[in-house]
Amino acid sequence: MRAARNNGLGGGRPGEGAGIANLLFVIPALTLYALFVLWPLAASLYYSLTDWDGIGQPRWVGLANFARAFDDDIHLASYLHVTLYILGTLVFEVSFGLVMAVLLNSDRPGFALLRGLFFSPVVLSMSAAGVLWTFVFDYRTGLVNAMLKGMGLSDWAQPWLSQPATALLCVMLVSGWKFAGFYMILFFAALRRIPRSLYEAATLEGAGPLRQFFSITLPLLKQNILICGLLAVTGGFAGFDLFFTMTNGQPYNTTEVPVTWIVKMGFDSDQLGYGIALTVILTVVVSLISLLYLRFAERSHAVEY
Amino acid sequence: MRSSIRTPRNPPKTLGEWLQFGIGAVIVAGMCFPAFWMTYSSFKTNREIFRAPYALPETWHWENLTKAWEDGGLGGLYLNSIIVTAASVILCAFFATLAAYAFARLEFPFRRVLYRVFLIGLLLPPPAVAIALFTQLRDMGLLNTLWALIFANAAWTLSITLFLMTGYFRTLKREMEEAARLEGADTLRVFWYVVLPLVKPAMITTGILNTINIWNELMFALLFISDDASRTLPAGIVRFSGFHSTNYALVFAALTITTVPIMLFYFISQRHVIRGLTAARAD
Amino acid sequence: MGLRAGLRSLAIGLIAGAAFGAAALAFGQGAGAEPVEIRITHSITGGTQKDALDGIIADFEKANPDIKVKQVVFDDDQYSDTGLITQLKSSTPPDIYFQWAGFPMQRDAKEGFAKDISAEMDAGGWKDSFLPSVWSPSMGMLYEGHPYLVPMTLDITNVIWFNKKTFAENGLKEPATWDDFMAAVKILAAKGETPIVIGNQELWPLGNWASHIASRVVEPAHYDAAFKLQEPFNQPGFEKALTLIDDLRKAGAFNKDIAGLGADPAMSTFFQEAAAMHPIGSWLVPSANEMAEKDFDYGVFNTPLIDPANPTKDSVIGTATGFAVHAKSAYPKEAIAFLKFFTQLDNQVKWAEAGSFSPVKGAMDKAKLDDKTKQMADMLSNAGSLVPPPDTTYPVAVAESYYQAAAYVAGGEKSPKDALVWLDDHVKGMK
C-alpha cells in the first residue's frame, strides 16, 4: 500500500491539461454540494446562536442555546443511548455480519440463496421495519409474547417497548436484523479475495476452522473491519428512522437519541434555534470521533485516506 | 479481479459443509420469518390477526391489497419515489464521476482543499442541517416539490460516491488514457470515450447502493414534503400506518406491496452489487 | 448511438418538453374567466367529519358558482409540525386555515398571519351567533380583545370512557367522587382486569388528564403562574395532583405498556374490551363508530370531584378550534362568505351530527345526536368552568415537560416529589 501522503489523490502529471479548465469537472458537484450541504451548514451555525421559533424573527442570543444544551439532561442522556446503540450495532450488525459471511462462504448451491435472503432486510425501508417490529413486540398481541406464552413461558412476556431496561435493546436487535446483511456482503466480498491456498495450507498443517478464522481471516480482514466500524459509528449517530417509528424516545426518554431529540426540540416544540444548536453539537461530535478513528486506523496502517 | 474459484454444481460433500448449511439456514429462516409473517398476515382480516396471530389465513383476502393500494395512494407514492430516486442517483453519479476523475487524474488549483471539503460530507449526519435546509428550501420555493428531495438527496450522496469513485479511479491503469492522449485527445474526449466505459462497474455499484439508500430515505421525505401528491413511499407508509394504526391487516398489506418490488429489484441486481463492492472498495 | 448524438437528443427532448409544458400552462390560463379558487387547509383527514365538511363545501359551491373551494389536508402531526407553517410562509398562502385557540392563534395574530375579523364579526350579529363561553378570555380566541378565529369546533380534551358491560359485571356505577373512582379501580384490579388503558408514547394522552387533575386541585392563580414559569411546579397543589396519579399506579390501574403504547393502539385496546376505562377526548366517538364492534356498549363520565373547595371543581377540560383567514389572502371576501356559510345554523347542525361539537348557539340542541355526544354536549353546557389544556395555552415545551413529569409518576419511575423537582430543573432553561 502506498504511503498515505497524497490524500488519496492520484496526482496529475504535468502536461495533462491546464489547471483552471480542469476545475470545470468539479464545478457541477461543487455547486450542488455548496448549495445543499455547505450553505445550510453555515446557516445552521447562524441559527444556533438565535432563539428562533421558526415563524417570527430570529433573535440573537449568543451561546445561550449551547449553555442550555449542556444543562439539558435528556440531551446528554441521548448521547449515552446512542453510544450504547452503536456498541450494540457493532455486535449485532458488524460482528454478526462477519460471522455469517464466514458461515455462508461457500460455493455450494443454496448458499447464494441464503446470502440473498440474509441481505434482504437491508432493502426494506426503515419505516416498514419499524412498523413491523412494533407489532411483533406488542405487549398484548405481539408475536414475541404470543410465542412465549405458547411455549409456556408467560412470565417472560413483558411490555418490551415500554420498559427502560428492554426498549433500547429491542431497537438494537431490530437494527441488527436489518443491517447485518449489509456488513455480511461487505465482508463476503473481502473474503473472496483471500486466496484459497492459504486455507488449504493451514488445513494441511492441521489447523481447524476456528483456528483458521482467527489466524488467517481476521488479520486479512482488518481493514474491512475498521471501515465497517467507521460506517457503523457515523451511521449510528445519525440514527433516526428506526427510533422514530418504534419508540420515538420513549419510555421516559430512555431511547432518545440525538436526532430524535433534535426533531422534538426543533419541530415539535418550535424551538428551532435550540434544535439547530443541538445539531451543531452533534456534527462536531461525529466529526471529532470520525477523525480520531481515522487517525487511529491510519496509524495501524490499515487504511489510507 | 482474481477469481480462482470454480462453482461446483454438486451439493455439500462433507458433514462439515452440511452443518454449515444447516446452521446458516436456520439463522436465515429466523431472520426472514417476521417479513414472511407480515406478508401472509396481510391476507387475513384484522380480527383474525388478533385472534390467531401466526396461523395461516383462513381465507386469502386479496382485497386487502387493493384496498391498501387505493387508500394509501400507493401508485402515486411509487411514482414519486421512482422519480426522486432515479433523478438523484443519476445526478449524483454524473457529477461525482466527473469530479472523481478530476481529483484522481488532473491538476488544478485548490485540488487538495476541495477534496477535503467534499470529504467533510462523509462525516456529516444529514440531520445536522435538516432544519436549516428546510427553511432554505422554503425560501427557495422548492418545499413540497420533488426537486427538494432530488437536490437534497443528490447533494448528500455526493461525498460517499465521490469517495468510492476516486478510490476506484486510482486502481485503474493509466495506459489507455495515456495512449489516447498521445493520439492527441483532449481531456474531455479522454474522459468520455476512454475512462467512462472503464468505470462503469463502479458506477453501477454505487448507483445501486445509492438507489437503495435514497429509495428508503425517510427524514428529508418527512420534513420537506407535506403535500399528499408529492409524497414518497417511506413517508407515505409512516403516515398510512399512523392513520390506520389499528388495522394491522391493511397496514401489512401496504407494507407488503411496498416491499416486494424493491426485493425483486435487489435479487435481480444482486450479482452486480457483490461484484461492484469487491472492485470499488477503496484500498 | 454515439455520445454526442445521445446528448443532443436529450437536449432536444428537454427543450421540447419545457416548451410543451409552458404552452399547456398558457392554454390553461387563457381559457375564459375562471371561478375564484379559495384554498382551505386543515387536518381533518377522514371519518364522518370529513364527509360533513365535503358536503358543506359542495353545497357552498352550488350556491356560489363563481367560487371554488380547494382543500389542502394533512394529518394532525404533519399539520402542526411543518404543514401549516410551510404554507403560511409560502408565497401562495392558503386563504383559510385551521388553527387552535390559545397560544397558537395568538402567535399567528401577533406575527400577522391571521386577519383581524372584528369588523366582519360585528356585522350582522355574526359574533352573537356563537356560544358566549367561546369568547371568554381563557379560551384564547381573542388577541388584544379582537377576534381572529371563526370558531369551528369545541373539543373536550379529556373525559373517561368506560365499558358498560365490564362495569355492570362488577357492580360498578359512574363514580361521583375520586374516592368512588379509586374504589372502582381497586375492584377491577382485584378481578384481574386492566382498569385503565392509556397509550402514552406521545405523552399527551396522560398529560391532558394529569393537567385536568392538577387544575382541579391547584388554585387557578398558582396553576397559571407555574405554567408561566413565574412559580415553581414543586408546590403542594401539584404534589397532590401527582400523588393522586401515583395512588392509581399503586392500585394497579394502568396497563403495563403505558409508556410505549401509541394513542391509537390504546383506543383500539379499549374497543377490543381488553380494558375497562380509557381517558381520551371527545373524538373517541367518531373513532368508535369506525373501529369498534357494532354492539360495543360504552359510556362516559367526567373526571370525578376531587376537591370541593376548588373554584374549578367541576370543570371540563376543553379547547376551541377555528378557521382563520390569512391576512394576505387574495380573496378575503370570498373566504368570509364561505365561513359565514359554514357557521349557518343548518350547516352547523349537519356538522354536529357528524360528531363535532358545534360552537354555534342552538346547533347541538337541534342536531340529532347519539347519546354519547349528547351527554358530552350537556357536559359542556353544564360545566361550571372550561379549562384549556396547557399545550394550547402555554408554551408547548413547558406543557410537555409537565406531561413528562406525570408520565414518570404513572410509570413508577419517579415519586411525585422527585418528578416535580426534575420538572423545575428541566424548565428553568426555558424562561
mmCIF file of C-alpha atoms in Angstrom, chain B residues 5 13 23 27 32 35 49 59 62 82 97 102 104 154-155 176 180 196 198 203 217 243 270 274 278:
data_model
loop_
_atom_site.group_PDB
_atom_site.id
_atom_site.type_symbol
_atom_site.label_atom_id
_atom_site.label_comp_id
_atom_site.label_asym_id
_atom_site.label_seq_id
_atom_site.Cartn_x
_atom_site.Cartn_y
_atom_site.Cartn_z
ATOM 1 C CA ILE B 5 -12.987 -20.200 -7.633
ATOM 2 C CA LYS B 13 -19.944 -33.224 0.427
ATOM 3 C CA ILE B 23 -26.928 -23.653 10.818
ATOM 4 C CA ILE B 27 -30.467 -18.499 11.245
ATOM 5 C CA CYS B 32 -36.848 -13.936 7.409
ATOM 6 C CA ALA B 35 -41.204 -10.419 6.993
ATOM 7 C CA ILE B 49 -54.670 -11.303 13.278
ATOM 8 C CA THR B 59 -59.406 -17.314 3.524
ATOM 9 C CA TRP B 62 -56.720 -10.362 -1.697
ATOM 10 C CA ILE B 82 -39.136 6.392 -8.583
ATOM 11 C CA THR B 97 -17.788 10.737 -11.588
ATOM 12 C CA ALA B 102 -10.591 15.323 -11.906
ATOM 13 C CA ALA B 104 -7.760 11.360 -9.424
ATOM 14 C CA ALA B 154 -28.159 14.005 -4.708
ATOM 15 C CA ALA B 155 -26.085 16.522 -2.768
ATOM 16 C CA MET B 176 -5.291 3.524 -22.059
ATOM 17 C CA ALA B 180 -5.404 8.301 -26.044
ATOM 18 C CA LEU B 196 -16.170 6.371 -18.628
ATOM 19 C CA LEU B 198 -13.893 1.647 -17.707
ATOM 20 C CA MET B 203 -20.826 3.480 -11.271
ATOM 21 C CA GLU B 217 -34.755 7.849 2.773
ATOM 22 C CA PHE B 243 -53.799 6.597 10.418
ATOM 23 C CA GLN B 270 -27.522 -8.928 -6.525
ATOM 24 C CA ILE B 274 -21.278 -8.035 -4.960
ATOM 25 C CA THR B 278 -15.373 -6.131 -4.472
#
